[in-house]
Each structure stands twice: as structure tokens, then as C-alpha cells.
XYZ file of C-alpha atoms in Angstrom:
683
model
C 41.904 58.113 -22.047
C 42.636 54.587 -23.264
C 40.671 53.331 -26.287
C 37.949 50.818 -25.475
C 39.831 47.973 -27.164
C 42.643 48.455 -24.612
C 40.110 48.539 -21.750
C 38.582 45.276 -22.974
C 42.015 43.652 -23.151
C 42.868 44.906 -19.669
C 39.569 43.467 -18.330
C 40.388 40.101 -19.880
C 43.811 40.130 -18.240
C 42.365 41.103 -14.850
C 39.766 38.327 -15.022
C 42.363 35.758 -15.997
C 44.642 36.877 -13.146
C 41.833 36.761 -10.563
C 40.687 33.347 -11.843
C 44.248 32.058 -11.430
C 44.348 33.298 -7.835
C 40.918 31.733 -7.177
C 42.325 28.429 -8.415
C 45.463 28.742 -6.265
C 43.411 29.632 -3.185
C 40.321 27.412 -3.491
C 41.600 24.401 -5.436
C 45.289 24.255 -4.499
C 45.177 25.722 -0.967
C 48.344 27.569 -1.992
C 47.699 31.324 -2.454
C 50.534 33.220 -4.119
C 49.413 36.744 -3.156
C 48.086 38.265 0.070
C 44.376 38.823 0.742
C 44.855 42.590 0.484
C 46.519 42.249 -2.930
C 43.664 40.010 -4.108
C 41.084 42.494 -2.808
C 42.832 45.318 -4.688
C 42.703 43.332 -7.958
C 39.028 42.522 -7.416
C 38.176 46.169 -6.676
C 39.960 47.258 -9.859
C 37.859 44.820 -11.868
C 34.639 45.988 -10.190
C 35.412 49.648 -10.824
C 36.236 49.079 -14.495
C 33.084 47.025 -15.032
C 31.027 49.764 -13.413
C 32.470 52.232 -15.899
C 32.004 49.868 -18.868
C 28.974 47.695 -17.973
C 28.555 46.603 -21.616
C 31.929 44.843 -21.346
C 30.845 42.602 -18.435
C 30.990 38.918 -19.418
C 29.101 35.979 -17.806
C 32.373 34.346 -16.737
C 33.660 37.416 -14.883
C 34.561 36.732 -11.215
C 32.292 39.641 -10.258
C 29.258 37.696 -11.515
C 29.419 35.207 -8.660
C 27.356 37.520 -6.425
C 23.814 36.497 -5.500
C 20.830 37.389 -7.671
C 17.244 38.284 -6.605
C 15.346 35.445 -4.877
C 13.578 32.786 -6.928
C 10.055 31.572 -6.151
C 10.977 27.961 -6.921
C 13.588 25.854 -8.701
C 12.887 24.780 -12.260
C 13.413 21.129 -13.229
C 16.531 20.301 -15.247
C 16.936 17.185 -17.387
C 20.447 15.755 -17.181
C 21.953 15.009 -20.598
C 23.322 11.732 -19.188
C 21.607 10.155 -16.129
C 23.344 10.511 -12.748
C 22.904 6.948 -11.519
C 23.356 5.876 -7.919
C 25.933 3.347 -6.715
C 25.369 -0.026 -5.089
C 26.591 -0.156 -1.476
C 28.826 -2.703 0.229
C 29.553 -2.911 3.943
C 31.926 -5.880 4.315
C 35.185 -7.025 2.786
C 33.370 -10.189 1.636
C 31.055 -8.071 -0.494
C 34.057 -6.322 -2.062
C 35.709 -9.679 -2.808
C 32.456 -10.763 -4.499
C 32.327 -7.498 -6.469
C 35.901 -7.943 -7.719
C 35.276 -11.610 -8.551
C 32.229 -10.708 -10.686
C 34.239 -8.081 -12.546
C 37.114 -10.497 -13.210
C 34.739 -13.192 -14.461
C 32.807 -10.836 -16.742
C 36.039 -9.449 -18.218
C 37.900 -12.800 -18.114
C 40.829 -11.138 -16.333
C 43.007 -12.172 -13.388
C 43.328 -8.694 -11.868
C 41.557 -5.393 -12.559
C 42.846 -1.862 -12.267
C 40.574 0.383 -10.175
C 40.433 3.993 -9.010
C 39.670 4.335 -5.291
C 38.223 7.707 -4.234
C 36.765 9.007 -0.960
C 32.963 9.055 -0.938
C 32.092 12.655 -0.131
C 29.213 13.259 2.278
C 27.683 16.241 0.517
C 25.263 17.089 -2.269
C 25.833 15.641 -5.743
C 25.496 18.189 -8.553
C 25.881 18.292 -12.316
C 27.494 21.247 -14.127
C 26.893 21.912 -17.820
C 29.454 23.834 -19.866
C 28.693 24.986 -23.403
C 31.775 25.883 -25.431
C 33.714 26.069 -22.160
C 31.292 28.457 -20.374
C 29.205 27.396 -17.350
C 25.541 27.616 -18.391
C 23.673 25.281 -16.015
C 24.019 23.530 -12.694
C 21.535 21.155 -11.090
C 21.082 18.774 -8.179
C 21.121 15.034 -8.834
C 17.356 14.748 -8.163
C 16.063 11.339 -9.183
C 19.092 10.792 -11.414
C 17.270 11.913 -14.539
C 15.727 15.245 -13.522
C 17.221 17.563 -10.904
C 16.586 21.090 -9.659
C 18.159 23.967 -11.549
C 20.368 25.759 -8.992
C 22.632 27.473 -11.518
C 22.537 30.881 -9.828
C 23.538 29.389 -6.492
C 26.357 27.289 -7.930
C 27.782 30.331 -9.717
C 28.524 31.839 -6.295
C 31.045 29.076 -5.476
C 34.638 30.227 -6.182
C 35.714 26.582 -6.542
C 33.535 26.218 -9.669
C 35.219 27.765 -12.742
C 32.876 29.955 -14.764
C 35.091 29.320 -17.824
C 37.184 26.221 -18.495
C 40.882 26.415 -19.287
C 40.592 24.512 -22.575
C 40.313 27.489 -24.942
C 39.224 25.571 -28.039
C 36.636 23.358 -26.316
C 33.331 23.378 -28.212
C 30.083 21.547 -27.538
C 28.410 20.340 -24.321
C 30.333 19.001 -21.338
C 28.795 17.731 -18.072
C 30.986 17.810 -14.970
C 29.825 15.687 -12.000
C 30.888 16.245 -8.433
C 29.924 16.958 -4.842
C 29.358 20.223 -3.016
C 30.552 19.971 0.586
C 31.034 22.282 3.520
C 34.388 21.865 5.205
C 34.244 21.017 8.909
C 35.871 24.299 9.941
C 33.441 26.307 7.805
C 30.549 24.336 9.292
C 31.645 25.173 12.841
C 32.019 28.834 11.871
C 28.566 28.935 10.257
C 26.840 27.338 13.237
C 28.523 29.789 15.588
C 27.245 32.674 13.446
C 23.754 31.149 13.346
C 23.737 30.730 17.116
C 24.896 34.292 17.743
C 22.170 35.578 15.415
C 19.521 33.516 17.188
C 18.932 31.386 14.091
C 18.680 27.600 13.782
C 21.932 25.663 13.759
C 22.595 22.925 11.232
C 22.831 19.275 12.226
C 25.934 18.423 10.192
C 28.034 19.713 7.276
C 26.019 17.791 4.685
C 22.777 19.276 5.983
C 24.345 22.739 5.933
C 25.664 22.313 2.388
C 22.310 21.070 1.071
C 20.392 23.842 2.833
C 22.800 26.496 1.577
C 22.639 25.271 -2.024
C 18.830 25.144 -2.067
C 18.329 28.755 -0.996
C 15.859 30.601 -3.208
C 17.958 33.720 -2.570
C 21.395 33.094 -4.074
C 22.896 36.004 -2.124
C 22.522 33.811 0.986
C 24.360 30.952 -0.752
C 27.126 33.407 -1.592
C 27.745 34.004 2.132
C 28.206 30.284 2.880
C 31.650 28.740 2.390
C 30.877 25.830 0.077
C 33.421 23.822 -1.923
C 32.922 21.767 -5.074
C 34.960 18.597 -5.712
C 34.769 17.093 -9.203
C 34.869 13.307 -9.653
C 33.543 12.552 -13.122
C 31.926 13.629 -16.362
C 28.681 12.842 -18.162
C 28.128 13.957 -21.739
C 31.277 15.303 -23.394
C 32.287 16.419 -26.913
C 34.058 13.348 -28.323
C 35.428 15.423 -31.216
C 37.373 17.550 -28.729
C 38.111 15.173 -25.851
C 39.286 11.558 -25.745
C 39.724 9.490 -22.599
C 40.933 5.927 -22.117
C 40.766 5.660 -18.328
C 38.845 7.228 -15.479
C 42.140 8.378 -13.997
C 42.651 10.467 -17.161
C 39.301 12.142 -16.529
C 40.425 13.100 -13.022
C 43.663 14.526 -14.443
C 41.656 16.508 -17.016
C 39.357 17.887 -14.296
C 42.362 19.037 -12.316
C 43.793 20.737 -15.411
C 40.518 22.688 -15.749
C 41.041 24.127 -12.250
C 38.541 21.871 -10.476
C 39.324 20.469 -7.073
C 39.664 16.697 -7.062
C 40.145 14.467 -4.029
C 43.890 14.212 -3.295
C 43.284 10.767 -1.754
C 42.161 9.299 -5.129
C 44.569 6.653 -6.401
C 44.856 3.956 -9.040
C 45.416 0.438 -7.700
C 45.247 -3.136 -8.986
C 43.373 -5.988 -7.335
C 40.999 -6.398 -4.423
C 43.729 -6.504 -1.775
C 44.872 -3.022 -2.776
C 41.261 -1.788 -2.675
C 40.808 -2.985 0.891
C 44.135 -1.400 1.867
C 42.856 1.951 0.516
C 39.661 1.488 2.498
C 41.572 0.816 5.703
C 43.837 3.811 5.141
C 40.934 6.218 4.482
C 39.001 4.800 7.435
C 41.909 5.661 9.740
C 42.524 9.129 8.233
C 38.879 10.233 7.802
C 38.791 12.187 11.079
C 41.784 14.272 9.916
C 40.243 15.207 6.551
C 38.836 18.740 6.158
C 35.497 17.315 4.950
C 33.228 14.420 5.907
C 33.390 11.148 3.979
C 31.197 8.109 4.585
C 33.072 5.477 2.581
C 35.290 4.766 -0.422
C 34.143 4.484 -4.052
C 35.805 1.887 -6.293
C 35.566 2.293 -10.092
C 36.981 0.121 -12.840
C 39.593 2.410 -14.358
C 39.499 1.393 -18.039
C 36.532 3.083 -19.780
C 36.169 0.372 -22.419
C 35.764 -2.135 -19.570
C 33.156 0.139 -17.962
C 31.177 0.176 -21.199
C 31.389 -3.596 -21.530
C 30.235 -4.160 -17.941
C 27.279 -1.793 -18.347
C 24.536 -1.288 -15.794
C 22.109 -3.283 -13.690
C 18.817 -1.624 -12.649
C 19.857 1.991 -11.961
C 23.448 1.358 -10.877
C 26.661 0.685 -12.805
C 28.237 -2.767 -12.587
C 31.708 -1.234 -12.789
C 31.559 0.760 -9.532
C 30.563 0.276 -5.903
C 30.545 2.320 -2.682
C 32.271 0.640 0.266
C 30.551 2.326 3.219
C 32.121 2.890 6.619
C 30.247 1.202 9.478
C 28.233 3.449 11.766
C 30.161 4.015 14.971
C 28.623 2.489 18.091
C 29.176 2.374 21.851
C 27.489 0.939 24.976
C 26.145 3.177 27.758
C 23.357 3.472 30.340
C 19.920 4.850 29.497
C 19.246 7.054 32.530
C 15.835 8.474 31.589
C 13.410 9.055 28.736
C 12.108 12.590 28.363
C 9.615 14.066 25.899
C 10.694 16.769 23.481
C 7.834 18.750 21.920
C 8.558 20.026 18.410
C 7.219 23.117 16.680
C 4.402 21.117 15.077
C 3.428 19.464 18.368
C 5.220 16.152 17.731
C 6.110 14.559 21.070
C 9.392 12.710 20.569
C 10.941 10.469 23.228
C 14.583 11.377 23.839
C 17.020 9.144 25.720
C 19.133 10.797 28.406
C 22.375 8.802 28.490
C 25.402 8.418 30.677
C 28.040 10.357 28.664
C 29.730 8.169 26.046
C 32.288 8.924 23.332
C 30.912 7.912 19.900
C 32.253 8.861 16.488
C 34.541 11.567 17.771
C 32.041 13.344 20.068
C 30.611 12.868 23.556
C 26.955 11.855 23.361
C 24.483 12.447 26.219
C 21.170 12.428 24.302
C 19.832 10.197 21.540
C 16.578 9.917 19.639
C 14.173 7.073 20.304
C 11.892 8.132 17.411
C 8.482 7.132 18.836
C 6.788 4.774 21.299
C 6.382 2.028 18.685
C 10.148 1.959 18.147
C 10.728 1.777 21.903
C 8.371 -1.194 22.126
C 9.844 -2.884 19.058
C 13.361 -2.606 20.470
C 12.137 -3.640 23.972
C 13.895 -0.658 25.533
C 13.351 0.099 29.218
C 14.530 2.979 31.408
C 17.734 1.884 33.154
C 18.863 -0.475 30.362
C 22.355 -0.782 28.987
C 21.970 0.248 25.353
C 23.975 0.424 22.150
C 24.193 3.974 20.810
C 25.033 4.720 17.180
C 25.704 7.953 15.381
C 23.494 7.158 12.374
C 25.173 8.549 9.303
C 27.973 9.515 11.682
C 25.850 12.407 12.892
C 22.480 11.888 14.622
C 22.827 9.713 17.732
C 20.186 6.996 18.092
C 19.589 4.105 20.455
C 19.990 0.946 18.377
C 18.999 -1.703 20.904
C 18.860 -2.670 24.542
C 21.229 -5.328 25.886
C 18.445 -7.409 27.378
C 20.805 -10.075 28.740
C 22.509 -7.337 30.808
C 19.261 -5.710 32.003
C 19.433 -4.499 35.648
C 16.577 -5.594 37.957
C 15.344 -2.038 38.642
C 14.485 -1.056 35.013
C 11.113 0.564 34.305
C 8.945 0.484 31.165
C 8.333 3.699 29.256
C 4.785 5.061 29.068
C 3.930 7.885 26.692
C 2.390 10.685 28.788
C -1.304 11.467 28.314
C -0.630 15.204 28.399
C 1.927 17.544 26.842
C 4.804 18.116 29.301
C 5.084 21.741 28.116
C 1.484 23.023 28.281
C -0.594 20.244 29.816
C -2.878 19.835 26.783
C -4.073 16.341 25.880
C -1.670 14.162 23.907
C -3.327 12.523 20.897
C -2.240 9.920 18.416
C -4.255 9.578 15.224
C -5.038 6.232 13.619
C -2.305 5.181 11.215
C 0.279 7.604 12.655
C 3.289 6.677 14.760
C 3.716 10.146 16.293
C 1.890 11.344 19.403
C 1.139 15.072 19.320
C 0.188 17.853 21.697
C -3.360 19.012 20.890
C -2.838 22.558 22.228
C -1.699 23.983 18.911
C -2.804 27.589 19.536
C -1.645 27.596 23.147
C 1.428 25.385 23.584
C 4.666 27.379 24.076
C 6.633 24.731 22.143
C 4.408 25.326 19.110
C 4.068 29.065 19.648
C 6.291 30.269 16.851
C 4.841 27.882 14.266
C 1.243 28.626 15.314
C 1.631 32.414 15.128
C 3.667 32.416 11.940
C 1.099 30.145 10.235
C -1.829 32.199 11.549
C -0.361 35.363 10.014
C 0.764 33.773 6.733
C -0.484 35.028 3.376
C -2.985 32.225 2.783
C -4.328 32.456 6.320
C -5.029 35.849 7.976
C -2.496 37.543 5.670
C -0.884 39.958 8.146
C 1.569 41.741 5.867
C 4.917 42.506 7.502
C 4.722 39.867 10.234
C 7.645 37.693 9.158
C 9.454 34.896 10.932
C 12.140 37.100 12.503
C 9.582 39.531 13.889
C 7.560 36.641 15.322
C 10.765 35.462 17.030
C 11.207 38.899 18.605
C 7.611 39.120 19.788
C 7.863 35.688 21.419
C 11.275 36.364 22.945
C 10.008 39.636 24.471
C 6.917 37.724 25.707
C 4.637 40.170 23.918
C 2.802 37.409 22.083
C 1.896 33.988 23.485
C -1.045 33.095 21.246
C -2.409 34.505 17.962
C -4.985 36.470 20.004
C -2.162 38.543 21.521
C -1.376 39.984 18.082
C -4.541 42.076 18.323
C -3.350 43.718 21.545
C -0.168 45.118 19.978
C 0.120 48.874 19.535
C 2.569 51.215 17.828
C 4.326 52.238 21.051
C 5.023 48.619 22.000
C 6.245 47.671 18.531
C 8.602 50.663 18.315
C 10.611 49.202 21.196
C 11.611 46.216 19.054
C 14.878 46.025 17.107
C 14.799 47.483 13.590
C 11.195 48.614 14.035
C 10.585 52.298 13.265
C 7.364 54.258 13.658
C 6.371 53.825 10.027
C 6.899 50.039 10.105
C 5.020 49.805 13.404
C 2.078 51.777 12.007
C 2.017 49.598 8.898
C 2.006 46.409 10.965
C -0.778 47.607 13.272
C -2.796 48.576 10.188
C -2.218 45.109 8.678
C -3.309 43.456 11.939
C -6.473 45.583 12.008
C -7.173 44.777 8.357
C -6.896 41.048 9.068
C -9.871 41.277 11.446
C -12.166 41.183 8.428
C -11.550 37.774 6.902
C -13.447 34.738 5.649
C -14.343 31.593 7.533
C -12.233 29.328 5.241
C -9.182 31.513 5.900
C -9.859 31.524 9.640
C -10.250 27.744 9.796
C -7.021 27.293 7.824
C -5.233 29.818 10.094
C -6.015 27.720 13.184
C -3.418 25.195 11.998
C -5.529 22.073 12.557
C -3.496 19.061 11.504
C -4.478 17.678 8.062
C -6.711 20.706 7.353
C -5.322 22.548 4.350
C -6.875 25.355 2.324
C -9.231 23.163 0.290
C -10.449 21.218 3.314
C -10.991 24.509 5.167
C -13.212 25.716 2.290
C -15.200 22.469 2.391
C -15.679 22.727 6.163
C -16.780 26.363 5.940
C -19.369 25.522 3.277
C -20.649 22.611 5.329
C -20.977 24.850 8.395
C -22.757 27.604 6.366
C -20.402 30.190 7.864
C -21.051 29.102 11.464
C -17.824 28.195 13.268
C -19.744 27.083 16.369
C -21.464 24.434 14.243
C -18.072 23.096 13.159
C -16.680 23.196 16.709
C -19.615 21.145 17.955
C -19.535 18.604 15.110
C -19.176 14.961 16.057
C -16.837 12.489 14.437
C -19.772 10.878 12.614
C -21.103 14.167 11.210
C -17.689 15.286 10.001
C -17.122 12.061 8.069
C -20.249 12.735 5.984
C -18.543 15.805 4.487
C -16.879 15.166 1.091
C -13.120 14.459 1.346
C -13.194 14.367 5.159
C -12.122 10.894 6.186
C -11.731 9.398 9.665
C -8.186 10.736 10.200
C -9.071 14.329 9.263
C -12.324 14.147 11.240
C -10.502 12.880 14.347
C -7.920 15.644 14.017
C -10.689 18.288 13.910
C -12.530 16.799 16.894
C -9.312 16.579 18.951
C -8.398 20.180 18.156
C -11.742 21.663 19.206
C -11.996 19.365 22.221
C -8.920 21.019 23.722
C -10.087 23.759 26.098
C -6.951 25.844 25.504
C -7.692 26.085 21.772
C -11.332 27.055 22.385
C -10.177 29.752 24.794
C -7.844 31.285 22.191
C -10.628 31.194 19.566
C -12.935 33.029 22.017
C -10.209 35.641 22.535
C -9.856 36.072 18.764
C -13.605 36.623 18.470
C -13.468 39.156 21.321
C -10.633 40.968 19.507
C -13.023 41.721 16.665
C -12.207 39.079 14.058
C -15.278 38.479 11.898
C -16.342 37.194 8.490
C -19.386 37.581 6.247
C -22.308 35.311 7.040
C -23.075 32.704 4.398
C -25.598 33.722 1.717
C -25.840 30.242 0.231
C -29.349 28.798 -0.197
C -28.006 25.267 0.211
C -28.700 23.762 3.644
C -25.529 22.431 5.217
C -26.995 18.972 5.559
C -27.809 18.724 1.839
C -24.583 19.926 0.287
C -23.387 16.396 -0.363
C -26.373 15.806 -2.666
C -25.032 18.219 -5.260
C -24.504 16.781 -8.750
C -21.121 18.506 -8.641
C -20.024 17.451 -5.136
C -16.863 15.408 -5.051
C -16.326 15.665 -8.826
C -12.920 16.725 -10.144
C -12.878 19.530 -12.752
C -10.062 20.861 -14.935
C -10.420 24.309 -16.567
C -8.719 25.115 -19.869
C -9.081 27.912 -22.411
C -10.978 31.216 -22.071
C -14.663 31.176 -21.101
C -16.992 33.753 -22.687
C -18.977 34.952 -19.655
C -17.178 33.645 -16.575
C -13.639 34.370 -15.550
C -11.660 31.312 -14.520
C -11.826 32.429 -10.882
C -15.623 32.811 -11.084
C -15.989 29.346 -12.609
C -13.745 27.915 -9.919
C -15.803 29.583 -7.165
C -19.115 28.343 -8.604
C -17.801 24.779 -8.778
C -16.311 24.887 -5.278
C -19.582 26.264 -3.882
C -21.137 22.969 -4.934
C -18.266 20.999 -3.304
C -16.604 20.281 -6.630
C -12.807 20.200 -6.811
C -10.528 22.052 -9.207
C -7.323 20.280 -10.211
C -4.500 21.527 -12.372
C -3.908 18.521 -14.606
C -5.945 15.939 -16.512
C -5.771 12.314 -15.379
C -7.907 9.185 -15.437
C -9.483 10.427 -12.193
C -10.744 13.675 -13.764
C -14.562 13.803 -14.030
C -14.977 16.838 -16.340
C -12.806 19.148 -18.423
C -14.363 22.594 -18.934
C -13.035 23.989 -22.228
C -13.271 27.566 -23.429
C -11.744 29.271 -26.459
C -8.191 28.246 -27.409
C -7.897 25.239 -25.071
C -4.447 23.820 -24.543
C -2.913 20.379 -24.189
C -5.329 19.513 -21.357
C -8.151 19.439 -23.931
C -6.173 17.059 -26.158
C -5.347 14.797 -23.242
C -9.002 14.737 -22.147
C -10.069 13.526 -25.610
C -7.362 10.859 -25.530
C -8.509 9.620 -22.091
C -12.206 9.856 -22.923
C -12.933 12.440 -20.198
C -16.303 14.272 -20.629
C -15.725 17.803 -21.994
C -18.111 20.646 -21.100
C -18.383 24.031 -22.737
C -19.399 27.049 -20.659
C -23.136 26.636 -21.330
C -23.035 22.972 -20.321
C -21.171 23.835 -17.134
C -23.816 26.409 -16.209
C -26.588 23.874 -16.836
C -24.815 21.362 -14.589
C -24.408 23.954 -11.832
C -28.030 25.070 -12.196
C -29.309 21.488 -11.977
C -27.264 21.084 -8.786
C -28.889 24.252 -7.386
C -32.391 23.010 -8.263
C -31.859 19.849 -6.240
C -31.753 22.023 -3.117
C -34.795 24.217 -3.918
């Protein structure tokens, strides 16, 4: 048996060899061994690391696999801000840009680097002593989301840099894209699996990178292209020009855009733009323009920044591609949340490389603003080169037989009333519990953890139940039995029994949970609690409430009140609620002494409380419940709008902030006195 020092050396050699082949395959598109030979090398590495797990290193190619799902992404502060670029759309704007640069630098001609503007997701990689330690989205330019575990799954991102002696922090900036061929492949897989398809490669790349489960990201073919650096160790690296940075990035086995070139003068810039505009359709990835950067770094520093954009760079965007066609009809598409969106049915027209037959009209206000009529000749644009939209009607070419569009008064899918709330531009179907278009969303929300909490009823199972027409409304869930469930894919007897038990358990709930589960627009968990308290546990009282009565309730304004009235006015929704009652769903009757009509008189009602520290007699949950019973609100942070901070033992920074802002601070005894005085007002 070889000594461990030899094993460690052999592992190092294997990792270096595999990393080289990754570079040749993913960065150079020039593999030098076959896939089977690569797989054999990778298996050898895996087997050795399984035998010697203590010799696994963070930069090993085997560590690209996905990790357990995260609950959320942590914020990450960029060492150097990732500022956005100013946009230009005409050659005149580029001439003006170049003229400003020449005047500020007192030069006749400036050397620039012209690079394609990738249409992907900008990310920042942080290397410490040459090892990848963090990766984050651009975010607001200063703080992004930490997606390190997802980025580690991308073979085009080196886990260790080639510069062996590099010490200190180095930020690498670039774009994660999904190649067009990989996008087509992914959408085909999604379609075959009955899952949603992505709108475009950028959307697919962003969605894949922001998965909480990095093992999903690992299955998506994403590619990273580097185009710059942020913070870097000046003692180890020295750059004079931006073009040198690109050369350095390539030497570290990053992909860089092969179209990038160094040119002098504005005429050469516009020639690059024209060339990339012509060749964009042949590129493996989407680009939406060309980025021009002053090449000399000392000039960049001298030019500096204006607002949140550099003076030394600009993005020359490609124009959206447009065409003229006939608007044959306007149909209504009902989304999963009930949004009724007008969609234009068009005479087929070739726009931006694809044949377009449908285009969004957004909403009825947009149709009116653009003076669009059915039968018009219209200009169609692929906004962002992807989503077709009707830009305008050619009124001077309007045929005599055009007809105005009228938003229907009822949902075209289920016949429920169409409603449009004050201040909203979207008309919605009011049959939330009944409408087939909203079926999946309604049932999934009804069963969610914060609603009826039916454990085991996930999104995929809901899809199956709807597809098999076993469930049309939430009430149908309570008719399911083990025998029926066992006929579904991947549903054994044990899983079926567990689900039926969870459904039965959900019958005993609380009124706030039930109200929230109904999915009434604008009614979240806190509003549902407020409504339940106001109704004293009587749902019929809430269902019969008028607009005027609802607006008396704390935190229920005209929009929320109208949404509640519209929901309960829809006969289909009331029918489903009756069916749920008949199924056996129930909740404890209210034991509160407070009459529903007097709850707004509470000394606590409408006040905002923040809890900090440990109370002596009440748990934090008990204190929260007592406050909410009097229509008080619990918030998580102290602000100028906070009414009281309740402080127990060992209070934290919230206590300090409250003192600084002059917020009244209550101890436990004072809180109890306040709550008791509120109770006495109702006696």
C-alpha cells in the first residue's frame, strides 16, 4: 500500500489534470481527451477521495456537486461596488461620449476596448489567496445575494486560480449566461417533465443561479464569462490597461469574450458595433449591445464616476427589433392569480429571428393609451429581444371596420365576475376558489404551511391531482381516500395514508388560518388575524360585512375592504366555502370578552410594538399573542414609527436604538398594566 504522502501527491496531480481538461472543454471549446477518458479520471478521483476523505480539498473538482437546500440567500457586501453603465442607443450619443472623453483627457483619439454586452446575470467572485471563497449577484451594486454554493457548481469557474503565489483578496466580475443550445435543451426537458418552460436564456440563467437547492443548479448548463476585476492585491498584480486584465483573466482559465478587441477612435467603435450587430444571431449566447471602455486604467481613474456610473465606459444597446402586422383579435388570458391579461392575436410576422403570432397588450389602460383597436395595423416589438409586445397602432392606416376593445365583465374561463380594484391597472377574476385557471395556485396556497398546513401536499402532487381531475377546488381535497391516491405516480400506500391523515388533521384549524387559506387578494396572515378577531370567530359575520364596516377595522383600508367584499360576493367562492364546512372543517369559537364592535377602542389597537430581551413571566409568543388580541402589531425592527419597545432581561441593539430615537420603553409589568387597562375599557 502506498504511503499517504504519495496518495496526497497523486490526488493533487489528478485534480490538476481534471482542472486542465475542464479548462480545455469549458473555456477553450477544445477538449484533448474523450468523454469516457475524462469520466475515468473523475471516477478515480472520487474513489480515492472516498477512501481518504480527510484529504479532500475545497478546490477539488468533486466539490462542485450541489449541497443541501438553503432557506434563503444571505446578503454579501462587495469589496468594490459593481456600478451600472450608462446606455446609448444612437451613433450620435457615442460620438458625444467620445468627444467628452477626448475633451476631459485633452487627447485627439482614445484607445478603447469593445466587448459584447452579455444578456445574463452579473456576478462577483471573491478569491482569497487564489481559492474561490465567495460568489454573489450584483444586487444593488453594493450588496448582492450570496450564491457561492451555486456558483461552485459551474465548471467554467475555477475553484483555484493558476497564479500559485497569489496572496490577498481578488474580485473577478463577469456574467453567467445560458447558451442558446443549452436553453433549448433545458426547455425541452422541462416540457417533457410537465414543468414550466423559461421565457429566454437570461431568465433561465437567473432562475437556475437563484435556486435554494444547489443540486438543481448543478444540473443546468451555465457558463461564466469574465470581463473585469474589482479589488485586487496590488502587491501581487499590476495592470496598465483593461486589455491586460482580460489577458490575465484568460491566463487564469476564465472564459473571456473572443469578440473583445482594442480599437482607437469613435469610428472604430461604431465599426465594432455594426460587426457585432450583424453576427449576434450566430453567437452561442445572447447579447444586447456592445460595451466600450477606455483602455488605459490611469485614464479611467482620472475620468472617475458620475452618479452611480463610470464616465469611462458606456453600453451601446442594440435597438429592439420591430415589424408591422395585423391585429386580428384580442383575447383574455387568465393567469394563476386571476389576472386577466389582454393578448393580441396577430397575423404571423417574423420579428427578431422568430415568427410571432401573439403579443402582450399588458392591460386595458395600455390599450386605451396606445389607441389600439381590433383590426388595426400595429407595430410589434420583441422587447428585450424576447417578449413580443404591441408598441403602437398605425392610426393613419386604420381600416374602416376596426372595433374597440372592451374588457369583459366576467372571466372567460369560469364566468365569475371580473373586478378591478381602485388604484390597480389589472382586472382580475373574482372566482379564486373555483376558477380552473387559478386552480393550482388556489389549492397549493390553501394547503400551504401557514394556511391549512396539509403536510405532504406539494406542488407536483397538486399538479397530478388537477391533471387527473381528482381535485377542482380545495373542498375536493377532503373527498380523497387512500385507494384513489395510490393510483397516482410515485404514491405508495404509506404516503397515501400519511396524506389522508394530514388532510383529516387540517380539518381542525383556526379562523385566521382559514381566512388566510382562502387566498383573498391583499389579505395576508396579519390581516387574517385582525379580521378573525373583529368577527369574534364568526366567518358568516365577515362574509356579510359591508364595505363601510370593514373599513372601520384597524389596517383595513378601502382597497383591502373592496377585495374582501368582491371575494365573498362571488357565488362560486361561497359555494366552495359551504362545501368546506360540510367536509368537517371547524375552528374553536372565540372566548374573547371584547365585543367585535369595540375592539378598535383598545389602548393597544393599531400600536406598533417591538419585543427585545427575555421577559420574566411571559414567553415572547405569549406576549405577542396578548398584544395581537388587542389589535396591536408586532414588528421586527425599531423605527420612528414604533410606538413601544418591550424590553426584558439582556435586551439587544433594538433597546439602544429605541433610546436613541426616544421611543417609549416598557418593562414586562408596564406592558401587563397597559394590556389590563385595554381590557378594562371593554368591561
